[in-house]
Amino acid sequence: MTIRERFEQEEHERLSPHAAFSDQSRGRDRAEEESDIRTVYQRDRDRIIHCKSFRRLKHKTQVFLSPYGDHYRTRLTHTLEVSQLARTIAKAVRANEDLTEAIALGHDLGHTPFGHAGERALTKASGQPFLHSEQSARVVERLEKNGRGLNLTWEVRDGFRNHRTSAKPATLEGDIVRVSDKIAYINHDIDDGIRAGLLTEESLPKECTDILGHNTRDRINTIILDTVEHTLDQPRVTMSDPVEKALLSLRKFMFEELYRNPIAKGEEGKAEEVVAMLYRHYLERPEELPAEFTRMIDEGEPKETVVCDYIAGMTDNYAVRKFQEIYIPHSWQRL
C-alpha cells in the first residue's frame, strides 16, 4: 500500500460521510498517473501554490488601491486568511481539509487588477459579464503553463466557480470556502477601514456587534464557533439565525460605508479607465499581446476573450506600467 492509499483509507475512517473523499473525485480533464505520496487534492493545492497566478496576487488590490502602509490586505493576504478560516472549519466538521485548502488558495486567481473596479471595467469594455469566479477556473483550465492549464480536479474547479455568496458549490468543502470568503473579507476589511480612519469600532452597527463581538478577534471566533456547531454532521454549511442575520447586516453596512465610500473608492474611476483603455488598445492591436496570447487567437479563441485574459492577469503595478508605455510619452515619464 502506498502512502497515498493509506491517506485515502484514513479519510474514510475519520471524515464525515458528507465529505468529499480523495479516491472518489470526479477526476481531471486529462488522466494522470497517481502519486505514490499525495492525494489528488494535495496535488491540486501544491500546483496552485506554485503557479504564476498565485504569486501575482500579492500585487493585486483587495479594497484600497495602492494604500500608504504595509499592513493593508492585498488579494494574496486575503486568500491566505480565507484558507486559514476554511481549514479551521473543515477540520472541526470533519470535511476534507486538503480539498478545502485547494479551493481557498485558488478561488481568486482570476481577479483583475484594481479589485472589483477592474472586473467592472472589463465587463463594460467587452460587453460581456466578466466574473472573477469563472476566470479563476479558466486560469487553471486554459491559461497557466502556457496554455496547458494545471489540470486540477473537477471538485476544486467547481469550488472556484461557486464561491460567490449566491452560489451553490457541489461539495461541502466548496461551501465552507464560500462562507469563509465572506467571513474573511467582512472582518479584515473592517480592520483595514479602521486603519484608514474611515471606520471606528463604535461606528459599526450595535445590533451586529452585540451578537458577534466588539473586535475582529471576537467576531471571527463567534462566527466560526457558531458555524461549526450548526454544520457538524450536515451536508451544507449553516449558521444560527441570529449570527447569520448579524453577519449579513454587517456586510450590508460595509457596502454602504466602505465599499462605496468616496474616499476609499475615489481613485477607482481612474483605475477603470486604465483597464478600459488597455482593453481597447489590445483589441485593436492584438499583435502586441505576448506570444502565448496571440497563439490562443490563432488557435480560434475569440480575440475579446484573450484580451480580457491578458488584462485580468495583470497586477496593479503592471497594468499601470503598460498604460504608461502605451499612452504616456517616454520623455514625460521622466518628469
mmCIF file of C-alpha atoms in Angstrom:
data_model
loop_
_atom_site.group_PDB
_atom_site.id
_atom_site.type_symbol
_atom_site.label_atom_id
_atom_site.label_comp_id
_atom_site.label_asym_id
_atom_site.label_seq_id
_atom_site.Cartn_x
_atom_site.Cartn_y
_atom_site.Cartn_z
ATOM 1 C CA MET A 1 0.000 0.000 0.000
ATOM 2 C CA THR A 2 1.380 3.409 -0.976
ATOM 3 C CA ILE A 3 1.375 6.431 1.327
ATOM 4 C CA ARG A 4 -1.350 7.972 -0.816
ATOM 5 C CA GLU A 5 -3.537 4.903 -0.485
ATOM 6 C CA ARG A 6 -3.070 4.964 3.273
ATOM 7 C CA PHE A 7 -4.164 8.615 3.325
ATOM 8 C CA GLU A 8 -7.230 7.720 1.280
ATOM 9 C CA GLN A 9 -8.088 4.866 3.622
ATOM 10 C CA GLU A 10 -7.712 7.115 6.662
ATOM 11 C CA GLU A 11 -10.114 9.639 5.116
ATOM 12 C CA HIS A 12 -12.866 7.013 5.096
ATOM 13 C CA GLU A 13 -12.166 6.255 8.736
ATOM 14 C CA ARG A 14 -12.163 9.794 10.122
ATOM 15 C CA LEU A 15 -14.064 12.151 7.782
ATOM 16 C CA SER A 16 -17.768 12.909 7.796
ATOM 17 C CA PRO A 17 -19.916 10.925 5.346
ATOM 18 C CA HIS A 18 -20.697 14.316 3.778
ATOM 19 C CA ALA A 19 -17.034 14.988 2.993
ATOM 20 C CA ALA A 20 -15.512 14.660 -0.476
ATOM 21 C CA PHE A 21 -13.182 11.649 -0.410
ATOM 22 C CA SER A 22 -9.998 11.863 -2.422
ATOM 23 C CA ASP A 23 -10.402 8.446 -4.015
ATOM 24 C CA GLN A 24 -13.920 9.341 -5.192
ATOM 25 C CA SER A 25 -13.040 12.503 -7.105
ATOM 26 C CA ARG A 26 -14.673 13.005 -10.476
ATOM 27 C CA GLY A 27 -11.140 13.378 -11.747
ATOM 28 C CA ARG A 28 -9.225 15.620 -14.111
ATOM 29 C CA ASP A 29 -9.878 16.606 -17.715
ATOM 30 C CA ARG A 30 -6.698 14.746 -18.669
ATOM 31 C CA ALA A 31 -5.957 11.457 -16.951
ATOM 32 C CA GLU A 32 -2.691 11.296 -14.983
ATOM 33 C CA GLU A 33 -0.754 8.634 -13.163
ATOM 34 C CA GLU A 34 -1.485 8.811 -9.433
ATOM 35 C CA SER A 35 1.144 9.999 -6.985
ATOM 36 C CA ASP A 36 2.585 7.498 -4.532
ATOM 37 C CA ILE A 37 2.612 10.115 -1.766
ATOM 38 C CA ARG A 38 -0.071 12.753 -2.323
ATOM 39 C CA THR A 39 -3.818 12.524 -2.828
ATOM 40 C CA VAL A 40 -5.392 14.292 -5.801
ATOM 41 C CA TYR A 41 -6.433 17.278 -3.697
ATOM 42 C CA GLN A 42 -2.997 17.594 -2.095
ATOM 43 C CA ARG A 43 -1.501 17.729 -5.589
ATOM 44 C CA ASP A 44 -4.006 20.390 -6.634
ATOM 45 C CA ARG A 45 -3.134 22.517 -3.607
ATOM 46 C CA ASP A 46 0.565 22.281 -4.416
ATOM 47 C CA ARG A 47 0.049 23.158 -8.076
ATOM 48 C CA ILE A 48 -1.897 26.278 -7.122
ATOM 49 C CA ILE A 49 0.760 27.470 -4.656
ATOM 50 C CA HIS A 50 3.496 27.054 -7.275
ATOM 51 C CA CYS A 51 1.656 28.690 -10.199
ATOM 52 C CA LYS A 52 2.367 32.199 -11.503
ATOM 53 C CA SER A 53 -1.184 33.439 -10.998
ATOM 54 C CA PHE A 54 -0.944 32.736 -7.271
ATOM 55 C CA ARG A 55 2.278 34.731 -6.945
ATOM 56 C CA ARG A 56 0.733 37.706 -8.740
ATOM 57 C CA LEU A 57 -1.991 38.013 -6.085
ATOM 58 C CA LYS A 58 0.480 39.826 -3.806
ATOM 59 C CA HIS A 59 0.289 42.880 -6.091
ATOM 60 C CA LYS A 60 -3.472 42.947 -6.649
ATOM 61 C CA THR A 61 -5.902 45.206 -4.795
ATOM 62 C CA GLN A 62 -8.193 43.899 -2.088
ATOM 63 C CA VAL A 63 -10.104 47.081 -1.121
ATOM 64 C CA PHE A 64 -7.668 50.005 -1.064
ATOM 65 C CA LEU A 65 -5.833 50.981 -4.256
ATOM 66 C CA SER A 66 -2.084 51.335 -3.572
ATOM 67 C CA PRO A 67 -2.562 52.202 0.107
ATOM 68 C CA TYR A 68 0.094 54.081 2.055
ATOM 69 C CA GLY A 69 1.040 51.483 4.635
ATOM 70 C CA ASP A 70 2.437 47.979 4.785
ATOM 71 C CA HIS A 71 -0.388 46.394 6.758
ATOM 72 C CA TYR A 72 -3.342 46.708 4.385
ATOM 73 C CA ARG A 73 -4.596 43.494 2.862
ATOM 74 C CA THR A 74 -3.805 42.503 -0.697
ATOM 75 C CA ARG A 75 -5.554 39.820 -2.717
ATOM 76 C CA LEU A 76 -2.868 37.374 -1.552
ATOM 77 C CA THR A 77 -3.218 38.052 2.168
ATOM 78 C CA HIS A 78 -6.995 37.836 1.763
ATOM 79 C CA THR A 79 -6.539 34.436 0.128
ATOM 80 C CA LEU A 80 -4.358 33.207 2.977
ATOM 81 C CA GLU A 81 -6.880 34.381 5.563
ATOM 82 C CA VAL A 82 -9.717 32.613 3.731
ATOM 83 C CA SER A 83 -7.608 29.456 3.639
ATOM 84 C CA GLN A 84 -6.903 29.619 7.372
ATOM 85 C CA LEU A 85 -10.564 30.125 8.301
ATOM 86 C CA ALA A 86 -11.761 27.467 5.873
ATOM 87 C CA ARG A 87 -9.271 24.883 7.131
ATOM 88 C CA THR A 88 -10.312 25.562 10.722
ATOM 89 C CA ILE A 89 -13.972 24.927 9.891
ATOM 90 C CA ALA A 90 -13.195 21.922 7.674
ATOM 91 C CA LYS A 91 -11.111 20.206 10.327
ATOM 92 C CA ALA A 92 -13.749 20.793 13.008
ATOM 93 C CA VAL A 93 -16.644 19.418 10.933
ATOM 94 C CA ARG A 94 -14.518 16.550 9.560
ATOM 95 C CA ALA A 95 -14.583 17.736 5.958
ATOM 96 C CA ASN A 96 -11.686 17.149 3.556
ATOM 97 C CA GLU A 97 -9.153 19.765 4.626
ATOM 98 C CA ASP A 98 -6.937 19.261 1.560
ATOM 99 C CA LEU A 99 -9.779 19.932 -0.869
ATOM 100 C CA THR A 100 -10.903 22.898 1.216
ATOM 101 C CA GLU A 101 -7.414 24.370 1.200
ATOM 102 C CA ALA A 102 -7.001 23.900 -2.553
ATOM 103 C CA ILE A 103 -10.264 25.704 -3.297
ATOM 104 C CA ALA A 104 -9.461 28.504 -0.849
ATOM 105 C CA LEU A 105 -5.959 29.109 -2.215
ATOM 106 C CA GLY A 106 -7.179 29.320 -5.813
ATOM 107 C CA HIS A 107 -10.593 30.932 -5.507
ATOM 108 C CA ASP A 108 -9.349 34.419 -6.508
ATOM 109 C CA LEU A 109 -6.734 33.502 -9.135
ATOM 110 C CA GLY A 110 -8.888 35.145 -11.807
ATOM 111 C CA HIS A 111 -9.216 38.507 -10.094
ATOM 112 C CA THR A 112 -8.390 41.554 -12.180
ATOM 113 C CA PRO A 113 -6.001 44.361 -11.258
ATOM 114 C CA PHE A 114 -7.620 47.064 -9.113
ATOM 115 C CA GLY A 115 -10.056 44.649 -7.474
ATOM 116 C CA HIS A 116 -13.722 44.774 -8.452
ATOM 117 C CA ALA A 117 -13.126 48.037 -10.315
ATOM 118 C CA GLY A 118 -11.137 46.088 -12.893
ATOM 119 C CA GLU A 119 -13.879 43.487 -13.081
ATOM 120 C CA ARG A 120 -16.496 46.176 -13.775
ATOM 121 C CA ALA A 121 -14.265 47.815 -16.375
ATOM 122 C CA LEU A 122 -13.765 44.580 -18.349
ATOM 123 C CA THR A 123 -17.489 43.863 -18.221
ATOM 124 C CA LYS A 124 -18.284 47.298 -19.626
ATOM 125 C CA ALA A 125 -15.498 47.347 -22.209
ATOM 126 C CA SER A 126 -16.105 43.833 -23.546
ATOM 127 C CA GLY A 127 -19.903 43.951 -23.362
ATOM 128 C CA GLN A 128 -19.867 40.543 -21.662
ATOM 129 C CA PRO A 129 -20.123 39.776 -17.932
ATOM 130 C CA PHE A 130 -16.642 39.284 -16.518
ATOM 131 C CA LEU A 131 -16.798 37.148 -13.369
ATOM 132 C CA HIS A 132 -13.580 36.538 -11.466
ATOM 133 C CA SER A 133 -15.015 33.235 -10.205
ATOM 134 C CA GLU A 134 -15.300 31.928 -13.774
ATOM 135 C CA GLN A 135 -11.942 33.447 -14.661
ATOM 136 C CA SER A 136 -10.301 31.593 -11.752
ATOM 137 C CA ALA A 137 -11.416 28.333 -13.332
ATOM 138 C CA ARG A 138 -10.269 29.484 -16.763
ATOM 139 C CA VAL A 139 -6.833 30.330 -15.370
ATOM 140 C CA VAL A 140 -6.244 26.754 -14.228
ATOM 141 C CA GLU A 141 -8.001 25.125 -17.183
ATOM 142 C CA ARG A 142 -6.562 27.171 -20.042
ATOM 143 C CA LEU A 143 -4.105 29.920 -19.161
ATOM 144 C CA GLU A 144 -1.491 28.556 -16.768
ATOM 145 C CA LYS A 145 1.580 26.715 -18.041
ATOM 146 C CA ASN A 146 1.485 28.358 -21.487
ATOM 147 C CA GLY A 147 -1.987 27.152 -22.333
ATOM 148 C CA ARG A 148 -1.831 23.672 -20.852
ATOM 149 C CA GLY A 149 -3.513 24.633 -17.585
ATOM 150 C CA LEU A 150 -2.929 22.971 -14.232
ATOM 151 C CA ASN A 151 -5.308 20.060 -14.911
ATOM 152 C CA LEU A 152 -6.965 20.296 -11.494
ATOM 153 C CA THR A 153 -9.748 18.038 -10.296
ATOM 154 C CA TRP A 154 -13.393 18.793 -11.035
ATOM 155 C CA GLU A 155 -14.192 19.430 -7.365
ATOM 156 C CA VAL A 156 -11.574 22.163 -6.990
ATOM 157 C CA ARG A 157 -12.711 23.948 -10.149
ATOM 158 C CA ASP A 158 -16.332 23.701 -9.045
ATOM 159 C CA GLY A 159 -15.328 25.402 -5.800
ATOM 160 C CA PHE A 160 -13.713 28.247 -7.760
ATOM 161 C CA ARG A 161 -16.802 28.784 -9.891
ATOM 162 C CA ASN A 162 -19.178 28.745 -6.961
ATOM 163 C CA HIS A 163 -17.526 30.745 -4.196
ATOM 164 C CA ARG A 164 -19.804 33.761 -4.605
ATOM 165 C CA THR A 165 -22.396 34.443 -1.898
ATOM 166 C CA SER A 166 -25.350 33.348 -4.028
ATOM 167 C CA ALA A 167 -23.713 30.227 -5.486
ATOM 168 C CA LYS A 168 -24.129 26.571 -4.514
ATOM 169 C CA PRO A 169 -20.910 24.518 -4.653
ATOM 170 C CA ALA A 170 -21.262 20.807 -5.261
ATOM 171 C CA THR A 171 -19.191 19.855 -2.210
ATOM 172 C CA LEU A 172 -19.311 20.630 1.488
ATOM 173 C CA GLU A 173 -15.722 21.819 1.137
ATOM 174 C CA GLY A 174 -16.647 24.315 -1.568
ATOM 175 C CA ASP A 175 -19.451 25.570 0.649
ATOM 176 C CA ILE A 176 -17.006 26.052 3.512
ATOM 177 C CA VAL A 177 -14.788 28.220 1.300
ATOM 178 C CA ARG A 178 -17.789 30.203 0.053
ATOM 179 C CA VAL A 179 -18.748 31.125 3.621
ATOM 180 C CA SER A 180 -15.147 31.593 4.788
ATOM 181 C CA ASP A 181 -14.553 34.096 1.990
ATOM 182 C CA LYS A 182 -17.413 36.224 3.319
ATOM 183 C CA ILE A 183 -16.293 35.895 6.945
ATOM 184 C CA ALA A 184 -12.747 36.880 5.987
ATOM 185 C CA TYR A 185 -13.411 39.892 3.799
ATOM 186 C CA ILE A 186 -16.050 41.445 6.048
ATOM 187 C CA ASN A 187 -13.850 41.241 9.122
ATOM 188 C CA HIS A 188 -10.476 42.119 7.640
ATOM 189 C CA ASP A 189 -11.998 44.940 5.615
ATOM 190 C CA ILE A 190 -13.359 46.374 8.871
ATOM 191 C CA ASP A 191 -9.817 46.187 10.231
ATOM 192 C CA ASP A 192 -8.418 47.969 7.158
ATOM 193 C CA GLY A 193 -11.237 50.534 7.261
ATOM 194 C CA ILE A 194 -10.391 51.360 10.860
ATOM 195 C CA ARG A 195 -6.692 51.554 9.953
ATOM 196 C CA ALA A 196 -7.541 54.017 7.178
ATOM 197 C CA GLY A 197 -9.600 56.168 9.539
ATOM 198 C CA LEU A 198 -12.814 55.556 7.592
ATOM 199 C CA LEU A 199 -14.456 53.415 10.267
ATOM 200 C CA THR A 200 -14.300 53.107 14.019
ATOM 201 C CA GLU A 201 -15.315 50.208 16.190
ATOM 202 C CA GLU A 202 -18.040 52.433 17.616
ATOM 203 C CA SER A 203 -19.434 53.203 14.148
ATOM 204 C CA LEU A 204 -20.295 49.553 13.491
ATOM 205 C CA PRO A 205 -23.977 48.631 13.931
ATOM 206 C CA LYS A 206 -24.534 47.884 17.604
ATOM 207 C CA GLU A 207 -27.181 45.275 16.815
ATOM 208 C CA CYS A 208 -24.462 43.350 14.948
ATOM 209 C CA THR A 209 -21.554 43.790 17.339
ATOM 210 C CA ASP A 210 -23.688 42.921 20.384
ATOM 211 C CA ILE A 211 -24.166 39.480 18.802
ATOM 212 C CA LEU A 212 -20.852 38.959 17.027
ATOM 213 C CA GLY A 213 -18.391 40.827 19.240
ATOM 214 C CA HIS A 214 -16.750 44.205 19.648
ATOM 215 C CA ASN A 215 -13.421 43.476 17.981
ATOM 216 C CA THR A 216 -12.192 41.481 14.984
ATOM 217 C CA ARG A 217 -10.923 38.563 17.037
ATOM 218 C CA ASP A 218 -14.184 38.100 18.926
ATOM 219 C CA ARG A 219 -16.315 38.447 15.807
ATOM 220 C CA ILE A 220 -14.384 35.826 13.883
ATOM 221 C CA ASN A 221 -14.373 33.497 16.886
ATOM 222 C CA THR A 222 -18.142 33.856 17.355
ATOM 223 C CA ILE A 223 -18.907 33.217 13.697
ATOM 224 C CA ILE A 224 -16.557 30.234 13.399
ATOM 225 C CA LEU A 225 -17.839 28.541 16.564
ATOM 226 C CA ASP A 226 -21.443 29.067 15.511
ATOM 227 C CA THR A 227 -20.748 27.766 12.003
ATOM 228 C CA VAL A 228 -19.008 24.653 13.281
ATOM 229 C CA GLU A 229 -21.758 23.928 15.797
ATOM 230 C CA HIS A 230 -24.526 24.145 13.196
ATOM 231 C CA THR A 231 -22.621 22.496 10.320
ATOM 232 C CA LEU A 232 -21.370 19.449 12.213
ATOM 233 C CA ASP A 233 -22.833 16.277 10.600
ATOM 234 C CA GLN A 234 -24.664 18.379 7.977
ATOM 235 C CA PRO A 235 -24.144 18.293 4.192
ATOM 236 C CA ARG A 236 -24.105 22.105 3.859
ATOM 237 C CA VAL A 237 -22.716 24.996 5.879
ATOM 238 C CA THR A 238 -25.273 26.582 8.199
ATOM 239 C CA MET A 239 -25.329 29.172 10.986
ATOM 240 C CA SER A 240 -27.813 30.101 13.666
ATOM 241 C CA ASP A 241 -30.349 32.717 12.572
ATOM 242 C CA PRO A 242 -29.036 35.459 14.902
ATOM 243 C CA VAL A 243 -25.427 35.070 13.775
ATOM 244 C CA GLU A 244 -26.279 34.795 10.085
ATOM 245 C CA LYS A 245 -28.544 37.851 10.206
ATOM 246 C CA ALA A 246 -25.916 39.846 12.095
ATOM 247 C CA LEU A 247 -23.246 38.863 9.550
ATOM 248 C CA LEU A 248 -25.454 39.823 6.601
ATOM 249 C CA SER A 249 -26.345 43.123 8.266
ATOM 250 C CA LEU A 250 -22.674 43.837 8.840
ATOM 251 C CA ARG A 251 -21.973 43.034 5.182
ATOM 252 C CA LYS A 252 -24.702 45.490 4.120
ATOM 253 C CA PHE A 253 -23.182 48.139 6.379
ATOM 254 C CA MET A 254 -19.758 47.579 4.799
ATOM 255 C CA PHE A 255 -21.132 48.085 1.301
ATOM 256 C CA GLU A 256 -22.773 51.325 2.366
ATOM 257 C CA GLU A 257 -19.948 52.745 4.477
ATOM 258 C CA LEU A 258 -16.715 51.351 2.986
ATOM 259 C CA TYR A 259 -17.067 49.572 -0.358
ATOM 260 C CA ARG A 260 -18.891 52.583 -1.807
ATOM 261 C CA ASN A 261 -17.098 55.174 0.310
ATOM 262 C CA PRO A 262 -15.918 58.047 -1.951
ATOM 263 C CA ILE A 263 -12.645 58.344 -0.016
ATOM 264 C CA ALA A 264 -11.815 54.642 -0.204
ATOM 265 C CA LYS A 265 -13.035 54.383 -3.797
ATOM 266 C CA GLY A 266 -12.184 57.864 -5.060
ATOM 267 C CA GLU A 267 -9.476 56.584 -7.411
ATOM 268 C CA GLU A 268 -11.490 53.695 -8.840
ATOM 269 C CA GLY A 269 -12.798 55.734 -11.766
ATOM 270 C CA LYS A 270 -9.223 56.290 -12.891
ATOM 271 C CA ALA A 271 -8.435 52.592 -12.460
ATOM 272 C CA GLU A 272 -11.463 51.614 -14.540
ATOM 273 C CA GLU A 273 -10.371 53.982 -17.295
ATOM 274 C CA VAL A 274 -6.879 52.454 -17.298
ATOM 275 C CA VAL A 275 -8.367 48.985 -17.778
ATOM 276 C CA ALA A 276 -10.810 50.191 -20.455
ATOM 277 C CA MET A 277 -8.053 51.924 -22.439
ATOM 278 C CA LEU A 278 -5.798 48.886 -22.233
ATOM 279 C CA TYR A 279 -8.672 46.716 -23.466
ATOM 280 C CA ARG A 280 -9.334 48.981 -26.461
ATOM 281 C CA HIS A 281 -5.641 49.176 -27.306
ATOM 282 C CA TYR A 282 -5.026 45.425 -27.372
ATOM 283 C CA LEU A 283 -8.322 44.722 -29.116
ATOM 284 C CA GLU A 284 -7.194 46.992 -31.965
ATOM 285 C CA ARG A 285 -3.583 45.731 -31.867
ATOM 286 C CA PRO A 286 -3.664 42.050 -30.820
ATOM 287 C CA GLU A 287 -0.248 41.558 -32.397
ATOM 288 C CA GLU A 288 1.190 43.436 -29.382
ATOM 289 C CA LEU A 289 -0.022 40.738 -26.983
ATOM 290 C CA PRO A 290 2.588 38.296 -25.637
ATOM 291 C CA ALA A 291 3.152 35.244 -27.840
ATOM 292 C CA GLU A 292 1.201 32.863 -25.607
ATOM 293 C CA PHE A 293 -1.908 35.026 -26.088
ATOM 294 C CA THR A 294 -1.543 35.599 -29.829
ATOM 295 C CA ARG A 295 -1.203 31.828 -30.158
ATOM 296 C CA MET A 296 -4.569 31.399 -28.432
ATOM 297 C CA ILE A 297 -6.164 33.714 -31.007
ATOM 298 C CA ASP A 298 -4.520 31.719 -33.797
ATOM 299 C CA GLU A 299 -5.999 28.574 -32.242
ATOM 300 C CA GLY A 300 -9.505 30.004 -32.503
ATOM 301 C CA GLU A 301 -10.109 31.739 -29.167
ATOM 302 C CA PRO A 302 -12.173 34.933 -29.551
ATOM 303 C CA LYS A 303 -9.950 37.988 -29.600
ATOM 304 C CA GLU A 304 -12.136 39.712 -27.000
ATOM 305 C CA THR A 305 -11.746 36.802 -24.578
ATOM 306 C CA VAL A 306 -7.978 36.648 -24.978
ATOM 307 C CA VAL A 307 -7.566 40.375 -24.380
ATOM 308 C CA CYS A 308 -9.615 40.000 -21.183
ATOM 309 C CA ASP A 309 -7.399 37.071 -20.198
ATOM 310 C CA TYR A 310 -4.252 39.153 -20.595
ATOM 311 C CA ILE A 311 -5.522 42.204 -18.728
ATOM 312 C CA ALA A 312 -7.146 40.162 -15.937
ATOM 313 C CA GLY A 313 -3.813 38.505 -15.259
ATOM 314 C CA MET A 314 -2.025 41.808 -14.753
ATOM 315 C CA THR A 315 -1.032 43.078 -11.327
ATOM 316 C CA ASP A 316 -1.947 46.655 -10.415
ATOM 317 C CA ASN A 317 1.646 47.785 -10.982
ATOM 318 C CA TYR A 318 1.976 46.038 -14.332
ATOM 319 C CA ALA A 319 -1.297 47.477 -15.625
ATOM 320 C CA VAL A 320 -0.139 50.998 -14.734
ATOM 321 C CA ARG A 321 3.257 50.357 -16.333
ATOM 322 C CA LYS A 322 1.692 49.106 -19.600
ATOM 323 C CA PHE A 323 -0.651 52.098 -19.620
ATOM 324 C CA GLN A 324 2.322 54.442 -19.259
ATOM 325 C CA GLU A 325 4.260 52.666 -22.015
ATOM 326 C CA ILE A 326 1.327 52.933 -24.417
ATOM 327 C CA TYR A 327 -0.172 56.325 -23.646
ATOM 328 C CA ILE A 328 2.444 58.499 -21.897
ATOM 329 C CA PRO A 329 5.345 59.873 -23.991
ATOM 330 C CA HIS A 330 8.639 58.477 -22.719
ATOM 331 C CA SER A 331 10.103 61.938 -22.125
ATOM 332 C CA TRP A 332 7.125 62.824 -19.906
ATOM 333 C CA GLN A 333 7.612 59.721 -17.785
ATOM 334 C CA ARG A 334 10.946 61.157 -16.595
ATOM 335 C CA LEU A 335 9.422 64.416 -15.366
#
